[in-house]
Short mmCIF file of C-alpha atoms in Angstrom, two decimals:
data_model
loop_
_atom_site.label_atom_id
_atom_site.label_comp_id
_atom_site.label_asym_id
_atom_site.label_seq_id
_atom_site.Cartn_x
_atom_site.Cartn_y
_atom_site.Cartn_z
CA UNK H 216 0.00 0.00 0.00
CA UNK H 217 1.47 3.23 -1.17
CA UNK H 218 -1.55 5.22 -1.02
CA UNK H 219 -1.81 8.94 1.15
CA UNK H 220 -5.96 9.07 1.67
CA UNK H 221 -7.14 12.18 1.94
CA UNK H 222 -11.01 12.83 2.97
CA UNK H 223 -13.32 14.88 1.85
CA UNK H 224 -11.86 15.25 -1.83
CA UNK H 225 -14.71 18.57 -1.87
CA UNK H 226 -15.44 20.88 0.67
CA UNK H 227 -17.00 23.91 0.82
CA UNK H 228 -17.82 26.01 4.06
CA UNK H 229 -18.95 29.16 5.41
CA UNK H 230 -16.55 31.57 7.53
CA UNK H 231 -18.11 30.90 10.55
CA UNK H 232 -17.94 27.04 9.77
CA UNK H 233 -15.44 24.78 11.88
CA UNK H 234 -14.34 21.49 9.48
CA UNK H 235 -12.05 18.79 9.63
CA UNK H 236 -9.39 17.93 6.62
CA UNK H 237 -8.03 14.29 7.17
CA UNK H 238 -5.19 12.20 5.96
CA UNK H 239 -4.11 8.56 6.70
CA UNK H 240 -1.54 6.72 5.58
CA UNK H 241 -0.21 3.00 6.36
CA UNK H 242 3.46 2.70 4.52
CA UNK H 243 4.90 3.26 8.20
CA UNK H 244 6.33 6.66 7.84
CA UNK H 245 7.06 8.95 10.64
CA UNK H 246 6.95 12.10 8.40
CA UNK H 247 3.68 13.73 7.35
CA UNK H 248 3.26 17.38 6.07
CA UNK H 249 0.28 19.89 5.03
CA UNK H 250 0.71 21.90 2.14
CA UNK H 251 -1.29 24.29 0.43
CA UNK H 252 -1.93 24.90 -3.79
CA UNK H 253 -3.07 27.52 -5.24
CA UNK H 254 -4.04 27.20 -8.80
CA UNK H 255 -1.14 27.40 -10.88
CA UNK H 256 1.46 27.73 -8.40
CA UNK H 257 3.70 25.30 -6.59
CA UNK H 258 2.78 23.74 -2.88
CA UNK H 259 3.41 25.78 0.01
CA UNK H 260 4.38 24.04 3.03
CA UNK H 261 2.07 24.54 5.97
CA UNK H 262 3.28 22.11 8.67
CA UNK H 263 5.47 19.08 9.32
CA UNK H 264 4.96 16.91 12.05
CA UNK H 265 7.90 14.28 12.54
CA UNK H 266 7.16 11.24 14.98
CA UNK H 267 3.66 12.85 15.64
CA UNK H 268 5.45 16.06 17.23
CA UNK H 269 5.27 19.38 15.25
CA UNK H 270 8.36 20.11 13.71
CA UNK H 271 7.73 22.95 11.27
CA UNK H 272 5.26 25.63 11.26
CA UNK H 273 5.70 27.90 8.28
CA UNK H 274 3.59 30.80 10.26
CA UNK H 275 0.34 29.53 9.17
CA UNK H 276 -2.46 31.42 10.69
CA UNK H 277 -4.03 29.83 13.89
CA UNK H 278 -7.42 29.88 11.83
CA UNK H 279 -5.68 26.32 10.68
CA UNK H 280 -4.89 23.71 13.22
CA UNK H 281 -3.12 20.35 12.51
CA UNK H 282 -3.33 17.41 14.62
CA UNK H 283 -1.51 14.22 14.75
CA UNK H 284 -3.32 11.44 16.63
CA UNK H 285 -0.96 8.90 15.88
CA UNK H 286 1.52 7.84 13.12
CA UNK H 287 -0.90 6.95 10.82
CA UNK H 288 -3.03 9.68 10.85
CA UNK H 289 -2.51 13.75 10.13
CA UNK H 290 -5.80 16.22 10.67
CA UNK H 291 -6.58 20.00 9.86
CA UNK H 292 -9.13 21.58 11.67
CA UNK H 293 -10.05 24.89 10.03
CA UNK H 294 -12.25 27.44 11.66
CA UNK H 295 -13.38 31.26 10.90
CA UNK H 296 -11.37 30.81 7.17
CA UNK H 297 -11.65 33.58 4.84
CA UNK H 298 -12.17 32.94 0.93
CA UNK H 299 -8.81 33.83 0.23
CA UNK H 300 -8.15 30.60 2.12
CA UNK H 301 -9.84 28.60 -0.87
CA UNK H 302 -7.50 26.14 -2.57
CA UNK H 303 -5.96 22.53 -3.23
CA UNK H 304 -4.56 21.39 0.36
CA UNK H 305 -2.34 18.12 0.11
CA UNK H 306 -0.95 16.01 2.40
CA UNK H 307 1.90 14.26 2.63
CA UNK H 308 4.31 11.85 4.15
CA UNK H 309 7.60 10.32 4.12
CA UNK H 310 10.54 7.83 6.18
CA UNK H 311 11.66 10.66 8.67
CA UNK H 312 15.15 11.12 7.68
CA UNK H 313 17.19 12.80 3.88
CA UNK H 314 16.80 11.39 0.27
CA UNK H 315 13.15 9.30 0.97
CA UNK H 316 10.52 9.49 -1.09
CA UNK H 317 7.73 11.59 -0.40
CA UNK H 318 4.16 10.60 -1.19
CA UNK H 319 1.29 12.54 -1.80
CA UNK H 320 -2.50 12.59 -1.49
CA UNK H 321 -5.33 13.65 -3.79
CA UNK H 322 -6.33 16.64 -2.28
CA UNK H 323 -9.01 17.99 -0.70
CA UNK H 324 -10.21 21.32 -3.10
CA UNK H 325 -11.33 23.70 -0.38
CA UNK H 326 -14.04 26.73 -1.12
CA UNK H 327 -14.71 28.82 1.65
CA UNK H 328 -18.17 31.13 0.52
CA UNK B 33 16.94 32.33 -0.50
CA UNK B 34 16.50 29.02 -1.60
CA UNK B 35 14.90 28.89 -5.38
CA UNK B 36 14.19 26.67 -8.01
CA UNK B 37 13.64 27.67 -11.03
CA UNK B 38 12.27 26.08 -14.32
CA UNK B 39 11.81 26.41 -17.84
CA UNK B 40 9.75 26.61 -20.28
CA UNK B 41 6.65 27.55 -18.48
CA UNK B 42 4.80 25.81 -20.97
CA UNK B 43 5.27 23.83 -23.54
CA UNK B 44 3.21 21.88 -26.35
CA UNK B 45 4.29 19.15 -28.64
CA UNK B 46 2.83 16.55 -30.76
CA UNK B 47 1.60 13.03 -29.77
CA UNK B 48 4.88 10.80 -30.33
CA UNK B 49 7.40 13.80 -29.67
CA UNK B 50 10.50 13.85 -27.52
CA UNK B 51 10.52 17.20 -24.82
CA UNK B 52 12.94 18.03 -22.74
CA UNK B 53 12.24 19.97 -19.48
CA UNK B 54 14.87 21.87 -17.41
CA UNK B 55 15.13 22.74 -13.96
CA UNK B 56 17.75 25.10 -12.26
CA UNK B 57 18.02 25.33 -7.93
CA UNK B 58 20.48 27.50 -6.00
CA UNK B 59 19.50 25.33 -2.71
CA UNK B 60 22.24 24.57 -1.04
CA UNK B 61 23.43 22.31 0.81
CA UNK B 62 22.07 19.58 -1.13
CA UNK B 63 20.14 16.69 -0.47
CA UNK B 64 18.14 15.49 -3.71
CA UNK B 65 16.51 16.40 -6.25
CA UNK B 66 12.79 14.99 -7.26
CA UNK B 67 10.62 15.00 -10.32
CA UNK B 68 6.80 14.60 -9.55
CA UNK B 69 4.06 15.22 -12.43
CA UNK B 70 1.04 16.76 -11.23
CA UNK B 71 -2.37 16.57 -12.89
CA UNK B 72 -4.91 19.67 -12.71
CA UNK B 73 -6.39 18.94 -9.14
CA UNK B 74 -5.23 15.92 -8.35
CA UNK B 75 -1.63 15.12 -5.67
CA UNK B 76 1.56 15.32 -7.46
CA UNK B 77 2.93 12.08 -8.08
CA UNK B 78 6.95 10.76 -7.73
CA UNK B 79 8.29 10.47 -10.97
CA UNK B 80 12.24 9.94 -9.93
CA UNK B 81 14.47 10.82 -6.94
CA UNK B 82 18.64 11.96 -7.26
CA UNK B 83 21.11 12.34 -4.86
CA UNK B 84 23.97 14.68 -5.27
CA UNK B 85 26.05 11.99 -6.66
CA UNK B 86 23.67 10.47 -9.33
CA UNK B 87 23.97 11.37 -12.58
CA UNK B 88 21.10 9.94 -14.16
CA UNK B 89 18.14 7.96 -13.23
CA UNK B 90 15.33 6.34 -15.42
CA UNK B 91 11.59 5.43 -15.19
CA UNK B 92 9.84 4.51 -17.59
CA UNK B 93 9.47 6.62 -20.83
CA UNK B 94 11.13 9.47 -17.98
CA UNK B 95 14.63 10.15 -17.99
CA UNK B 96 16.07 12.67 -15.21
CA UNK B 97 19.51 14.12 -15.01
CA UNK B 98 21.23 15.84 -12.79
CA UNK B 99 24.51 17.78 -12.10
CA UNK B 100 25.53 18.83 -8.86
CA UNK B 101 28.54 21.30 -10.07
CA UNK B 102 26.21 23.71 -11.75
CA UNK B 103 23.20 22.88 -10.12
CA UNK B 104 20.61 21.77 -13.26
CA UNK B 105 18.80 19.00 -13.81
CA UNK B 106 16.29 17.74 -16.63
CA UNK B 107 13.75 15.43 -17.25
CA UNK B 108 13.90 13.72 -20.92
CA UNK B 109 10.16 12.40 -22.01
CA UNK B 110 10.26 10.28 -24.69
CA UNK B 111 7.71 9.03 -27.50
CA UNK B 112 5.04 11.15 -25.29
CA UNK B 113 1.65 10.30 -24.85
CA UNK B 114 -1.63 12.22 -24.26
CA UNK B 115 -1.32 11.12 -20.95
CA UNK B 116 1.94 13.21 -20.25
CA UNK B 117 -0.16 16.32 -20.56
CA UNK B 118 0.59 17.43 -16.80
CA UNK B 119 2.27 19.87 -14.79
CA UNK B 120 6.03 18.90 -13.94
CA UNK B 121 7.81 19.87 -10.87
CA UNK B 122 10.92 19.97 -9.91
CA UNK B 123 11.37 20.10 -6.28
CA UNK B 124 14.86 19.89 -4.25
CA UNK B 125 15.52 18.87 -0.39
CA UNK B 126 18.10 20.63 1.28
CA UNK B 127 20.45 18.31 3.83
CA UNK B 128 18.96 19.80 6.62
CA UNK B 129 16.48 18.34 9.57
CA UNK B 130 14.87 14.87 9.55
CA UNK B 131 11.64 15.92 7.64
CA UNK B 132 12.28 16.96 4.29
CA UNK B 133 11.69 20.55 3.72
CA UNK B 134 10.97 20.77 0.06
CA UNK B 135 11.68 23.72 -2.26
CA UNK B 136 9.09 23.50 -5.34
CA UNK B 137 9.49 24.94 -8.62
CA UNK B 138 6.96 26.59 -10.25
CA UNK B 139 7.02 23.53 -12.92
CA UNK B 140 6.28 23.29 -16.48
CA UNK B 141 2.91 23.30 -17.79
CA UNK B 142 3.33 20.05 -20.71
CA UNK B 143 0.29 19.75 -23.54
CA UNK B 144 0.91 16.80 -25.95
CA UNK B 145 -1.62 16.98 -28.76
CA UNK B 146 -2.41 15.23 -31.84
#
């Protein structure tokens, strides 16, 4: 299994809306990261959580909250987003550690109206 | 700061053509260097992965090179297919940290046609 599952692939939610992004991933890998897409553009990283501990935060607004409940699974909770906040957001994980392979999920396309 | 930078922005060939897409990175130091192809909405997917001292690596109809001393890489697609229409991103890992802390490019924008 090589697979990064990311649920829902579609959202779309208000400002005042709270929501859950969710990614799981079984290839054993202690490395999983959030990025954001705009259209167009190259991912931006958002966080990186390495042995479920937050390791990088790239000064993402608090509106956006990741969570790591264990090593399989990486979760953004998103509250009080603005539209601007609207895009592709992919997860992603890795072995923790240089030169491994880093695999990526679908995507969920986030709207915020 | 750490770029990378790549070229064309777009490109469009014929069903059956060779391309050739380049990528230039000032990160430094070094780790590797990836390829991943990216369709409109969907994950970008792993296409090949260098180290510094790897010169060339193959997969497939996809043929990457790299060199370290002047920092630029390619990726060689031969006898493309429809299927090849895709973004392509070249994306470089400097030796730093245990998570990888990737540098995209902006990629190349590839329309094969018949």
């Amino acid at each position: 299994d090589t697979e990064v599952t990311q649920t829902p692939k579609h959202l779309v939610m208000g400002m005042t809306n709270k929501k859950s992004l969710k990614c799981e991933q079984h290839m054993g890998h202690r490395a999983m990261y959030w990025y954001k897409q705009k259209a167009k553009k190259p991912p931006e990283l958002m966080f990186v959580y390495s042995y479920e501990k937050l390791s990088i935060n790239e000064s993402v607004p608090s509106r956006f909250s990741p969570e790591c409940p264990n090593s399989s699974l990486l979760n953004l909770h998103l509250h009080a987003l603005q539209p601007e906040d609207s895009a592709l957001y992919l997860c992603a994980s890795s072995q923790a550690g240089m030169n491994t392979e880093a695999f990526f999920g679908q995507g969920t396309r986030l709207t915020v109206v | 700061k750490n770029q990378v930078e790549q070229s064309p922005q777009s490109l469009i060939i014929l069903e059956g053509k060779n391309c050739t897409l380049q990528c230039n990175y000032t990160v430094s130091p070094f780790s590797n260097l990836r390829w991943y192809k990216q369709d409109t909405g969907r994950g970008p997917v792993s296409l090949t992965i260098m180290t510094f001292s790897e010169n060339t690596k193959s997969n497939g109809r996809y043929t990457a090179t790299l060199d370290a001393d002047t920092k630029q890489s390619s990726l060689h697609i031969t006898a493309s297919q429809l299927s090849d229409s895709a973004s392509y991103i070249c994306v470089v890992s400097p030796n730093t940290g245990t998570a990888s802390k990737l540098t995209f490019g902006t990629g190349t924008r590839l329309q094969v046609t018949l």
